[in-house]
Tab-separated table of C-alpha atoms in Angstrom:
chain	number	residue	atom	x	y	z
A	1	UNK	CA	2.985	-23.911	-25.443
A	2	UNK	CA	1.520	-24.313	-21.975
A	3	UNK	CA	1.110	-21.033	-20.094
A	4	UNK	CA	-0.211	-22.476	-16.837
A	5	UNK	CA	0.086	-25.940	-15.434
A	6	UNK	CA	-0.964	-27.032	-11.972
A	7	UNK	CA	-0.423	-30.365	-10.331
A	8	UNK	CA	-2.482	-31.403	-7.317
A	9	UNK	CA	-2.576	-27.800	-6.083
A	10	UNK	CA	-4.040	-27.384	-2.614
A	11	UNK	CA	-4.678	-24.506	-0.242
A	12	UNK	CA	-5.859	-24.880	3.297
A	13	UNK	CA	-6.584	-22.115	5.815
A	14	UNK	CA	-6.532	-23.332	9.407
A	15	UNK	CA	-8.300	-26.573	8.634
A	16	UNK	CA	-10.565	-25.111	5.942
A	17	UNK	CA	-9.747	-26.455	2.492
A	18	UNK	CA	-10.160	-23.702	-0.096
A	19	UNK	CA	-8.669	-25.513	-3.090
A	20	UNK	CA	-8.131	-29.261	-3.360
A	21	UNK	CA	-6.310	-31.403	-5.920
A	22	UNK	CA	-6.336	-28.852	-8.711
A	23	UNK	CA	-4.921	-30.225	-11.966
A	24	UNK	CA	-5.174	-27.780	-14.799
A	25	UNK	CA	-3.427	-26.902	-18.037
A	26	UNK	CA	-4.016	-23.672	-19.905
A	27	UNK	CA	-2.434	-22.911	-23.254
A	28	UNK	CA	-0.623	-19.717	-24.202
A	29	UNK	CA	-2.978	-17.052	-25.569
A	30	UNK	CA	-6.041	-18.820	-24.224
A	31	UNK	CA	-8.859	-17.034	-22.394
A	32	UNK	CA	-9.928	-19.363	-19.632
A	33	UNK	CA	-12.879	-18.626	-17.352
A	34	UNK	CA	-13.188	-20.029	-13.868
A	35	UNK	CA	-16.776	-20.213	-12.708
A	36	UNK	CA	-18.089	-21.059	-9.294
A	37	UNK	CA	-20.336	-19.856	-6.518
A	38	UNK	CA	-18.918	-17.854	-3.579
A	39	UNK	CA	-16.275	-19.850	-1.738
A	40	UNK	CA	-15.676	-22.200	-4.655
A	41	UNK	CA	-11.938	-21.452	-4.614
A	42	UNK	CA	-11.629	-19.260	-7.726
A	43	UNK	CA	-9.961	-16.300	-6.026
A	44	UNK	CA	-7.678	-18.546	-3.976
A	45	UNK	CA	-6.603	-20.258	-7.187
A	46	UNK	CA	-5.697	-17.061	-9.015
A	47	UNK	CA	-3.965	-15.704	-5.908
A	48	UNK	CA	-1.800	-18.807	-5.707
A	49	UNK	CA	-0.959	-18.662	-9.402
A	50	UNK	CA	-0.091	-14.961	-9.217
A	51	UNK	CA	2.301	-15.543	-6.243
A	52	UNK	CA	0.082	-13.737	-3.724
A	53	UNK	CA	-0.579	-16.943	-1.801
A	54	UNK	CA	1.649	-19.928	-1.135
A	55	UNK	CA	-0.034	-23.269	-1.814
A	56	UNK	CA	-0.258	-25.700	1.081
A	57	UNK	CA	0.649	-28.537	-1.278
A	58	UNK	CA	1.092	-29.284	-4.949
A	59	UNK	CA	2.907	-27.270	-7.591
A	60	UNK	CA	2.166	-24.933	-10.466
A	61	UNK	CA	4.192	-23.501	-13.319
A	62	UNK	CA	3.683	-20.262	-15.199
A	63	UNK	CA	5.320	-20.434	-18.653
A	64	UNK	CA	7.482	-23.207	-17.259
A	65	UNK	CA	8.504	-21.380	-14.050
A	66	UNK	CA	7.578	-22.815	-10.677
A	67	UNK	CA	5.426	-20.584	-8.462
A	68	UNK	CA	7.257	-22.090	-5.480
A	69	UNK	CA	10.918	-21.986	-6.430
A	70	UNK	CA	10.953	-19.316	-9.175
A	71	UNK	CA	8.665	-16.680	-7.711
A	72	UNK	CA	10.757	-13.775	-8.996
A	73	UNK	CA	10.564	-15.019	-12.577
A	74	UNK	CA	6.844	-15.665	-12.215
A	75	UNK	CA	6.323	-12.124	-10.861
A	76	UNK	CA	7.916	-10.843	-14.063
A	77	UNK	CA	5.390	-12.712	-16.180
A	78	UNK	CA	2.049	-12.180	-14.467
A	79	UNK	CA	-0.228	-9.421	-13.296
A	80	UNK	CA	-3.583	-9.383	-11.601
A	81	UNK	CA	-6.674	-7.266	-11.428
A	82	UNK	CA	-8.091	-7.997	-7.998
A	83	UNK	CA	-11.725	-8.369	-7.099
A	84	UNK	CA	-11.442	-5.162	-5.080
A	85	UNK	CA	-10.614	-1.867	-6.758
A	86	UNK	CA	-6.883	-1.436	-6.158
A	87	UNK	CA	-5.695	2.072	-6.978
A	88	UNK	CA	-3.813	4.900	-5.261
A	89	UNK	CA	-6.773	7.112	-4.447
A	90	UNK	CA	-5.032	10.464	-4.105
A	91	UNK	CA	-3.053	10.071	-7.316
A	92	UNK	CA	-4.482	11.057	-10.676
A	93	UNK	CA	-5.247	8.428	-13.298
A	94	UNK	CA	-2.085	9.415	-15.150
A	95	UNK	CA	0.012	9.230	-11.972
A	96	UNK	CA	-1.463	5.847	-11.065
A	97	UNK	CA	-0.389	4.377	-14.397
A	98	UNK	CA	3.047	6.019	-14.253
A	99	UNK	CA	3.567	4.839	-10.661
A	100	UNK	CA	2.584	1.259	-11.367
A	101	UNK	CA	4.597	1.101	-14.586
A	102	UNK	CA	7.686	2.594	-12.916
A	103	UNK	CA	7.403	0.239	-9.945
A	104	UNK	CA	7.469	-2.603	-12.413
A	105	UNK	CA	10.643	-1.463	-14.067
A	106	UNK	CA	9.584	0.749	-16.954
A	107	UNK	CA	11.677	3.720	-18.022
A	108	UNK	CA	10.101	7.165	-18.459
A	109	UNK	CA	9.657	6.598	-22.206
A	110	UNK	CA	8.098	3.195	-21.610
A	111	UNK	CA	5.752	4.728	-19.034
A	112	UNK	CA	4.601	7.273	-21.626
A	113	UNK	CA	3.935	4.497	-24.139
A	114	UNK	CA	2.054	2.528	-21.498
A	115	UNK	CA	-0.089	5.550	-20.674
A	116	UNK	CA	-1.006	6.060	-24.332
A	117	UNK	CA	-1.761	2.349	-24.750
A	118	UNK	CA	-4.044	2.245	-21.735
A	119	UNK	CA	-5.723	5.567	-22.556
A	120	UNK	CA	-6.615	4.132	-25.926
A	121	UNK	CA	-7.714	0.725	-24.668
A	122	UNK	CA	-9.844	2.016	-21.797
A	123	UNK	CA	-10.694	5.580	-22.855
A	124	UNK	CA	-8.883	6.819	-19.769
A	125	UNK	CA	-7.566	9.968	-21.469
A	126	UNK	CA	-10.924	11.602	-20.697
A	127	UNK	CA	-10.147	11.404	-16.959
A	128	UNK	CA	-6.332	11.318	-17.034
A	129	UNK	CA	-5.844	14.398	-14.869
A	130	UNK	CA	-8.504	13.527	-12.308
A	131	UNK	CA	-7.692	12.091	-8.925
A	132	UNK	CA	-8.747	8.472	-8.646
A	133	UNK	CA	-10.795	9.197	-5.516
A	134	UNK	CA	-12.989	11.620	-7.489
A	135	UNK	CA	-13.821	9.172	-10.268
A	136	UNK	CA	-17.105	7.272	-10.423
A	137	UNK	CA	-17.054	3.645	-9.300
A	138	UNK	CA	-17.069	2.529	-12.942
A	139	UNK	CA	-14.026	4.595	-13.867
A	140	UNK	CA	-12.189	3.471	-10.738
A	141	UNK	CA	-12.830	-0.123	-11.718
A	142	UNK	CA	-11.616	0.513	-15.269
A	143	UNK	CA	-8.441	2.086	-13.922
A	144	UNK	CA	-7.924	-0.840	-11.570
A	145	UNK	CA	-8.213	-3.314	-14.445
A	146	UNK	CA	-6.091	-1.114	-16.716
A	147	UNK	CA	-3.227	-1.111	-14.191
A	148	UNK	CA	-2.959	-4.876	-14.519
A	149	UNK	CA	-2.205	-4.337	-18.201
A	150	UNK	CA	0.416	-1.672	-17.555
A	151	UNK	CA	3.093	-4.338	-17.249
A	152	UNK	CA	2.022	-6.050	-20.476
A	153	UNK	CA	2.006	-9.438	-18.727
A	154	UNK	CA	2.196	-12.782	-20.494
A	155	UNK	CA	-0.402	-14.121	-18.078
A	156	UNK	CA	-3.180	-11.873	-16.831
A	157	UNK	CA	-5.506	-12.785	-13.981
A	158	UNK	CA	-8.817	-10.947	-13.936
A	159	UNK	CA	-10.660	-11.662	-10.700
A	160	UNK	CA	-14.280	-10.568	-11.118
A	161	UNK	CA	-13.262	-7.632	-13.340
A	162	UNK	CA	-16.781	-6.416	-14.057
A	163	UNK	CA	-18.066	-6.620	-10.495
A	164	UNK	CA	-20.099	-3.517	-9.723
A	165	UNK	CA	-20.063	-2.164	-13.270
A	166	UNK	CA	-23.251	-1.086	-15.024
A	167	UNK	CA	-24.284	-2.940	-18.143
A	168	UNK	CA	-22.715	-0.466	-20.566
A	169	UNK	CA	-19.398	-0.306	-18.720
A	170	UNK	CA	-19.418	-4.089	-18.508
A	171	UNK	CA	-19.902	-4.465	-22.256
A	172	UNK	CA	-17.121	-1.941	-22.884
A	173	UNK	CA	-14.787	-3.918	-20.669
A	174	UNK	CA	-15.753	-7.115	-22.479
A	175	UNK	CA	-14.734	-5.415	-25.696
A	176	UNK	CA	-11.352	-4.516	-24.191
A	177	UNK	CA	-10.844	-8.068	-22.905
A	178	UNK	CA	-11.778	-9.459	-26.332
A	179	UNK	CA	-9.160	-7.228	-27.925
A	180	UNK	CA	-6.526	-8.865	-25.691
A	181	UNK	CA	-7.399	-12.390	-26.751
A	182	UNK	CA	-4.450	-14.154	-28.297
A	183	UNK	CA	-2.005	-11.485	-27.116
A	184	UNK	CA	-1.715	-12.908	-23.627
A	185	UNK	CA	-3.110	-15.742	-21.573
A	186	UNK	CA	-6.095	-14.569	-19.557
A	187	UNK	CA	-7.667	-16.273	-16.583
A	188	UNK	CA	-10.997	-14.733	-15.779
A	189	UNK	CA	-13.024	-15.493	-12.682
A	190	UNK	CA	-16.603	-14.365	-12.776
A	191	UNK	CA	-20.068	-14.816	-11.385
A	192	UNK	CA	-21.602	-13.662	-14.629
A	193	UNK	CA	-22.318	-16.673	-16.820
A	194	UNK	CA	-22.972	-14.579	-19.911
A	195	UNK	CA	-19.516	-13.060	-19.446
A	196	UNK	CA	-17.880	-16.470	-19.535
A	197	UNK	CA	-20.051	-17.449	-22.479
A	198	UNK	CA	-19.165	-14.335	-24.462
A	199	UNK	CA	-15.437	-14.283	-23.813
A	200	UNK	CA	-13.994	-17.706	-23.038
A	201	UNK	CA	-12.136	-20.220	-25.111
A	202	UNK	CA	-12.571	-22.738	-22.329
A	203	UNK	CA	-14.422	-22.823	-19.043
A	204	UNK	CA	-13.590	-24.382	-15.688
A	205	UNK	CA	-16.258	-24.912	-13.046
A	206	UNK	CA	-15.278	-25.102	-9.390
A	207	UNK	CA	-17.254	-26.107	-6.351
A	208	UNK	CA	-16.014	-26.334	-2.770
A	209	UNK	CA	-12.386	-26.077	-3.888
A	210	UNK	CA	-12.594	-28.782	-6.519
A	211	UNK	CA	-12.573	-28.449	-10.272
A	212	UNK	CA	-15.672	-30.248	-11.527
A	213	UNK	CA	-15.475	-29.491	-15.218
A	214	UNK	CA	-12.979	-28.204	-17.789
A	215	UNK	CA	-13.787	-27.787	-21.430
A	216	UNK	CA	-15.171	-25.622	-24.201
A	217	UNK	CA	-18.717	-24.265	-24.208
A	218	UNK	CA	-19.669	-26.902	-26.720
A	219	UNK	CA	-18.276	-29.654	-24.504
A	220	UNK	CA	-20.148	-28.167	-21.546
A	221	UNK	CA	-23.413	-28.132	-23.478
A	222	UNK	CA	-22.858	-31.629	-24.779
A	223	UNK	CA	-22.009	-32.907	-21.276
A	224	UNK	CA	-25.079	-31.381	-19.637
A	225	UNK	CA	-27.550	-31.348	-22.487
A	226	UNK	CA	-28.159	-27.633	-21.891
A	227	UNK	CA	-27.898	-24.753	-24.321
A	228	UNK	CA	-26.922	-21.925	-22.006
A	229	UNK	CA	-23.833	-21.691	-19.802
A	230	UNK	CA	-25.959	-20.732	-16.792
A	231	UNK	CA	-28.135	-23.827	-17.099
A	232	UNK	CA	-25.131	-26.026	-17.700
A	233	UNK	CA	-23.337	-24.488	-14.712
A	234	UNK	CA	-26.326	-25.194	-12.461
A	235	UNK	CA	-26.502	-28.727	-13.766
A	236	UNK	CA	-22.822	-29.328	-12.951
A	237	UNK	CA	-22.786	-27.544	-9.577
A	238	UNK	CA	-26.154	-28.633	-8.254
A	239	UNK	CA	-26.203	-31.989	-10.040
A	240	UNK	CA	-22.869	-33.071	-8.532
A	241	UNK	CA	-20.832	-33.451	-11.737
A	242	UNK	CA	-17.546	-35.377	-11.626
A	243	UNK	CA	-14.149	-34.435	-12.845
A	244	UNK	CA	-13.893	-34.680	-16.556
B	1	UNK	CA	7.380	-6.571	-20.467
B	2	UNK	CA	10.090	-7.500	-18.064
B	3	UNK	CA	9.767	-6.203	-14.533
B	4	UNK	CA	13.460	-5.367	-14.160
B	5	UNK	CA	14.337	-2.537	-11.860
B	6	UNK	CA	16.706	-2.032	-8.998
B	7	UNK	CA	15.683	-1.999	-5.394
B	8	UNK	CA	16.651	1.678	-5.048
B	9	UNK	CA	14.476	2.765	-7.984
B	10	UNK	CA	11.494	0.851	-6.639
B	11	UNK	CA	11.982	2.406	-3.199
B	12	UNK	CA	12.129	5.912	-4.691
B	13	UNK	CA	9.027	5.214	-6.791
B	14	UNK	CA	7.156	4.079	-3.677
B	15	UNK	CA	8.399	7.099	-1.701
B	16	UNK	CA	7.270	9.535	-4.412
B	17	UNK	CA	3.800	8.060	-4.358
B	18	UNK	CA	3.674	8.267	-0.565
B	19	UNK	CA	4.767	11.917	-0.594
B	20	UNK	CA	1.908	12.732	-2.982
B	21	UNK	CA	-0.588	10.828	-0.837
B	22	UNK	CA	0.488	12.738	2.270
B	23	UNK	CA	0.741	16.175	0.672
B	24	UNK	CA	-2.681	15.839	-0.948
B	25	UNK	CA	-4.357	15.269	2.377
B	26	UNK	CA	-5.268	18.722	3.736
B	27	UNK	CA	-5.207	17.314	7.270
B	28	UNK	CA	-1.482	16.659	6.854
B	29	UNK	CA	-0.838	20.379	6.514
B	30	UNK	CA	-3.095	21.196	9.441
B	31	UNK	CA	-1.590	18.728	11.896
B	32	UNK	CA	1.998	18.448	10.689
B	33	UNK	CA	2.542	22.159	10.095
B	34	UNK	CA	-0.409	24.473	10.740
B	35	UNK	CA	-1.467	23.534	14.236
B	36	UNK	CA	2.050	23.256	15.744
B	37	UNK	CA	2.933	26.572	14.107
B	38	UNK	CA	-0.116	28.214	15.629
B	39	UNK	CA	0.784	26.789	19.043
B	40	UNK	CA	4.348	28.044	18.699
B	41	UNK	CA	3.161	31.586	17.954
B	42	UNK	CA	0.377	31.621	20.556
B	43	UNK	CA	2.335	30.112	23.428
B	44	UNK	CA	5.252	32.379	22.745
B	45	UNK	CA	3.187	35.555	22.712
B	46	UNK	CA	0.943	34.576	25.629
B	47	UNK	CA	3.381	33.037	28.042
B	48	UNK	CA	7.028	33.729	27.293
B	49	UNK	CA	7.177	36.608	29.755
B	50	UNK	CA	5.427	34.611	32.456
B	51	UNK	CA	7.425	31.413	32.408
B	52	UNK	CA	10.856	30.553	30.974
B	53	UNK	CA	9.333	27.307	29.640
B	54	UNK	CA	7.866	29.294	26.761
B	55	UNK	CA	10.880	31.354	25.855
B	56	UNK	CA	11.514	30.652	22.206
B	57	UNK	CA	14.861	28.981	22.819
B	58	UNK	CA	13.016	26.282	24.785
B	59	UNK	CA	9.704	26.382	22.951
B	60	UNK	CA	10.933	25.924	19.345
B	61	UNK	CA	12.770	22.588	19.908
B	62	UNK	CA	9.767	21.334	21.912
B	63	UNK	CA	7.367	22.252	19.106
B	64	UNK	CA	9.631	20.522	16.575
B	65	UNK	CA	9.370	17.202	18.436
B	66	UNK	CA	5.685	17.694	19.267
B	67	UNK	CA	4.898	18.212	15.553
B	68	UNK	CA	6.915	15.104	14.701
B	69	UNK	CA	4.680	13.010	16.936
B	70	UNK	CA	1.925	13.503	14.333
B	71	UNK	CA	4.084	11.521	11.891
B	72	UNK	CA	3.011	8.415	13.779
B	73	UNK	CA	-0.612	9.275	12.985
B	74	UNK	CA	-0.116	10.026	9.300
B	75	UNK	CA	2.253	7.164	8.529
B	76	UNK	CA	-0.052	4.846	10.500
B	77	UNK	CA	-3.122	5.960	8.556
B	78	UNK	CA	-1.373	5.664	5.183
B	79	UNK	CA	-0.043	2.178	5.906
B	80	UNK	CA	-3.307	1.003	7.380
B	81	UNK	CA	-5.334	2.220	4.388
B	82	UNK	CA	-2.849	0.660	1.954
B	83	UNK	CA	-2.917	-2.585	3.892
B	84	UNK	CA	-6.661	-2.785	4.300
B	85	UNK	CA	-7.500	-1.903	0.711
B	86	UNK	CA	-6.381	-4.109	-2.138
B	87	UNK	CA	-3.775	-1.532	-3.189
B	88	UNK	CA	-0.885	-3.033	-1.248
B	89	UNK	CA	-1.949	-6.555	-2.247
B	90	UNK	CA	-1.712	-5.547	-5.900
B	91	UNK	CA	1.795	-4.207	-5.344
B	92	UNK	CA	2.861	-7.515	-3.803
B	93	UNK	CA	2.655	-9.025	-7.304
B	94	UNK	CA	5.464	-6.678	-8.319
B	95	UNK	CA	9.053	-7.483	-7.359
B	96	UNK	CA	9.045	-4.934	-4.539
B	97	UNK	CA	10.149	-6.387	-1.186
B	98	UNK	CA	8.905	-5.661	2.328
B	99	UNK	CA	11.946	-3.523	3.175
B	100	UNK	CA	11.395	-1.438	0.024
B	101	UNK	CA	7.817	-0.705	1.058
B	102	UNK	CA	8.996	0.280	4.546
B	103	UNK	CA	11.786	2.488	3.200
B	104	UNK	CA	9.297	4.006	0.764
B	105	UNK	CA	7.120	5.139	3.671
B	106	UNK	CA	10.127	6.355	5.665
B	107	UNK	CA	11.823	8.280	2.854
B	108	UNK	CA	8.539	10.014	2.092
B	109	UNK	CA	8.281	11.316	5.645
B	110	UNK	CA	11.873	12.379	6.292
B	111	UNK	CA	11.678	15.443	3.984
B	112	UNK	CA	8.373	16.321	5.645
B	113	UNK	CA	9.969	16.291	9.086
B	114	UNK	CA	12.987	18.205	7.796
B	115	UNK	CA	10.579	20.865	6.575
B	116	UNK	CA	8.805	20.863	9.956
B	117	UNK	CA	12.006	21.370	11.929
B	118	UNK	CA	13.329	24.062	9.596
B	119	UNK	CA	10.010	25.918	9.642
B	120	UNK	CA	9.577	25.929	13.421
B	121	UNK	CA	13.163	27.089	14.021
B	122	UNK	CA	12.791	29.699	11.283
B	123	UNK	CA	9.542	31.088	12.713
B	124	UNK	CA	11.084	30.921	16.185
B	125	UNK	CA	13.988	32.998	14.912
B	126	UNK	CA	11.630	35.543	13.389
B	127	UNK	CA	9.621	35.889	16.621
B	128	UNK	CA	12.713	35.986	18.804
B	129	UNK	CA	15.823	36.931	16.822
B	130	UNK	CA	18.014	36.171	19.847
B	131	UNK	CA	17.788	32.444	19.073
B	132	UNK	CA	19.357	32.780	15.601
B	133	UNK	CA	22.444	30.651	15.552
B	134	UNK	CA	24.347	28.302	13.277
B	135	UNK	CA	23.443	25.629	15.828
B	136	UNK	CA	19.962	25.530	14.308
B	137	UNK	CA	21.382	23.466	11.428
B	138	UNK	CA	22.671	20.565	13.591
B	139	UNK	CA	19.487	20.889	15.671
B	140	UNK	CA	17.359	20.354	12.547
B	141	UNK	CA	19.520	17.383	11.574
B	142	UNK	CA	19.480	15.768	15.015
B	143	UNK	CA	15.695	16.134	15.115
B	144	UNK	CA	15.559	13.452	12.394
B	145	UNK	CA	16.353	10.890	15.123
B	146	UNK	CA	13.107	11.288	17.050
B	147	UNK	CA	11.354	11.455	13.658
B	148	UNK	CA	12.566	7.914	12.945
B	149	UNK	CA	11.092	6.862	16.292
B	150	UNK	CA	7.702	8.361	15.398
B	151	UNK	CA	7.753	6.913	11.865
B	152	UNK	CA	8.535	3.531	13.442
B	153	UNK	CA	5.514	3.988	15.717
B	154	UNK	CA	3.410	4.702	12.616
B	155	UNK	CA	4.742	1.585	10.882
B	156	UNK	CA	3.866	-0.496	13.885
B	157	UNK	CA	0.435	1.045	14.404
B	158	UNK	CA	-0.431	0.939	10.694
B	159	UNK	CA	0.636	-2.701	10.480
B	160	UNK	CA	-1.359	-3.762	13.525
B	161	UNK	CA	-4.466	-1.571	13.480
B	162	UNK	CA	-7.410	-1.147	11.178
B	163	UNK	CA	-8.091	2.202	9.540
B	164	UNK	CA	-10.548	3.222	12.250
B	165	UNK	CA	-8.400	2.370	15.238
B	166	UNK	CA	-5.161	3.951	13.966
B	167	UNK	CA	-6.288	7.420	15.097
B	168	UNK	CA	-6.950	6.306	18.654
B	169	UNK	CA	-3.704	4.421	19.090
B	170	UNK	CA	-1.572	7.117	17.433
B	171	UNK	CA	-3.244	9.683	19.683
B	172	UNK	CA	-1.709	7.855	22.636
B	173	UNK	CA	1.754	8.489	21.143
B	174	UNK	CA	0.899	12.164	20.548
B	175	UNK	CA	-0.481	12.473	24.072
B	176	UNK	CA	2.664	10.788	25.399
B	177	UNK	CA	4.795	13.359	23.620
B	178	UNK	CA	2.621	16.173	24.894
B	179	UNK	CA	2.328	15.123	28.528
B	180	UNK	CA	5.497	13.148	29.212
B	181	UNK	CA	7.981	15.411	27.444
B	182	UNK	CA	7.810	18.214	29.983
B	183	UNK	CA	7.657	20.744	27.162
B	184	UNK	CA	4.451	22.432	28.312
B	185	UNK	CA	5.165	22.600	32.034
B	186	UNK	CA	8.167	22.749	34.378
B	187	UNK	CA	9.132	19.507	36.091
B	188	UNK	CA	9.947	21.194	39.417
B	189	UNK	CA	7.740	19.900	42.171
B	190	UNK	CA	6.657	16.804	40.247
B	191	UNK	CA	6.645	13.459	42.049
B	192	UNK	CA	9.885	11.492	41.598
B	193	UNK	CA	8.097	8.496	40.088
B	194	UNK	CA	6.684	10.374	37.144
B	195	UNK	CA	9.977	12.140	36.513
B	196	UNK	CA	11.777	8.779	36.503
B	197	UNK	CA	9.237	7.501	33.975
B	198	UNK	CA	9.683	10.592	31.811
B	199	UNK	CA	13.434	10.116	31.867
B	200	UNK	CA	13.077	6.477	30.825
B	201	UNK	CA	10.764	7.180	27.878
B	202	UNK	CA	11.888	8.783	24.613
B	203	UNK	CA	9.554	11.806	24.696
B	204	UNK	CA	11.383	14.046	27.179
B	205	UNK	CA	14.757	12.797	25.970
B	206	UNK	CA	13.881	13.753	22.390
B	207	UNK	CA	13.055	17.310	23.444
B	208	UNK	CA	16.148	17.489	25.664
B	209	UNK	CA	18.324	16.273	22.797
B	210	UNK	CA	17.086	18.814	20.237
B	211	UNK	CA	17.099	21.591	22.851
B	212	UNK	CA	20.638	20.875	23.972
B	213	UNK	CA	21.941	20.943	20.400
B	214	UNK	CA	20.074	24.146	19.511
B	215	UNK	CA	21.118	25.840	22.769
B	216	UNK	CA	24.707	24.685	22.437
B	217	UNK	CA	24.565	22.944	25.810
B	218	UNK	CA	25.106	19.463	24.372
B	219	UNK	CA	27.605	17.735	26.545
B	220	UNK	CA	29.218	14.594	25.252
B	221	UNK	CA	29.846	13.513	28.847
B	222	UNK	CA	26.083	13.164	29.398
B	223	UNK	CA	24.860	11.409	26.284
B	224	UNK	CA	21.803	9.735	27.881
B	225	UNK	CA	19.153	11.589	25.811
B	226	UNK	CA	20.925	10.694	22.576
B	227	UNK	CA	21.299	7.036	23.480
B	228	UNK	CA	17.761	6.710	24.805
B	229	UNK	CA	16.259	8.284	21.673
B	230	UNK	CA	18.539	6.173	19.465
B	231	UNK	CA	17.616	2.992	21.326
B	232	UNK	CA	13.869	3.668	21.126
B	233	UNK	CA	14.087	4.711	17.470
B	234	UNK	CA	16.043	1.574	16.536
B	235	UNK	CA	13.841	-0.762	18.588
B	236	UNK	CA	10.481	0.626	17.480
B	237	UNK	CA	11.548	0.958	13.847
B	238	UNK	CA	12.930	-2.596	13.769
B	239	UNK	CA	9.733	-3.897	15.368
B	240	UNK	CA	7.669	-1.921	12.839
B	241	UNK	CA	9.650	-3.429	9.944
B	242	UNK	CA	9.284	-6.905	11.421
B	243	UNK	CA	5.518	-6.632	11.967
B	244	UNK	CA	4.957	-5.036	8.542
B	245	UNK	CA	6.950	-7.843	6.887
B	246	UNK	CA	4.994	-10.505	8.752
B	247	UNK	CA	1.696	-8.899	7.805
B	248	UNK	CA	2.837	-8.672	4.202
B	249	UNK	CA	3.724	-12.348	4.107
B	250	UNK	CA	0.502	-13.302	5.867
B	251	UNK	CA	-1.549	-11.349	3.366
């Protein structure tokens, strides 16, 4: 089943085109990475698909629901971990999870289950009673990502989830993301090529708002003749690849 | 998991979070309770025998409204921080609507202002037992009207200003309450122009309204303070809701 489908999706900000003619199809349970340099349109794309931004033109469907005409249904299916750390700073870790789960419709019992699930997945029980503002940057980031999973979404958008994490924390988060594979559809935007290489089922490469390549790692290597995602990415972005 | 929950539950959830955010900021206690309380005690002891302005029956209602003016600062800061960090953006993915966010901020602050009013009347009654009266209860309740005005100011300021500029703009509201309410000085001998201005703005009218109810001098035949405070509260709050909603959609 198709989890995400976009047709000629476009976003323009006061004359500046951020995303242009995006046609994309992502299957249910797939982990899809969007790669691109700054300003490529990755964040704008995930913000449109998660209902945070209205497209200027085009259409997209999440599990068959239009992001334009069925926003409420789409909101019930998706969640997002933003590029910025998005937590309630004066609430404890436990309170943050309970707040976010309750806001999204969970009963007290469901909130408790969600807490236990996220403690286990992210090791957050060690800091459960601490205020978010007193956590290290790494723990804050983990909490921010964990909150996106509190709603157990069918489609999860992870916008630069490992930004600012040290190498150990990054690897730990990779492990958590791997454990989610197949359970939900994940769209990951990242600057880290090795992250995309390690985690993705398929990769999309964007440049200046346009999608230049979509395919598996193997297809990327075969297309570019390279053996590393970073080299292949540079070949596509700097070599002016065409839509596949 | 389905994100099914009623509007009321979401509003209460948002309000609970906002209460925690406010109560866990030590500055909230200092400015919303501590400092006005100190002023109430000091001004009463230092000046109540020198000028009637500082007799407790006049001072306590004035302090109640003065302390409420700090609501504009704290609600403004909270909204501005939420808006300028990704926190509010994340919540926009939930089914919560603009009016639920706004009500969440408001409902969090109404108990705070109720506590303020009750505390300042209570301490006033302890310092000067002659002011004890059952009228304190309607006075506490009617003081919620100017509180809505100040919360509306906070909504507006928090929606329009960045985190750094909220303090400066909200200070103008606090200064307005302090200077243009006539609570710290008698109006006798003041130029007619400034008195006309004070009568047209909500600050003096808010103090007059709470005072008249607590003193039992409220006269239904002269309802101007009530209507002026109501009009400002409704207008500023509606504008705050409108601007917040626009900002939310723009974000």
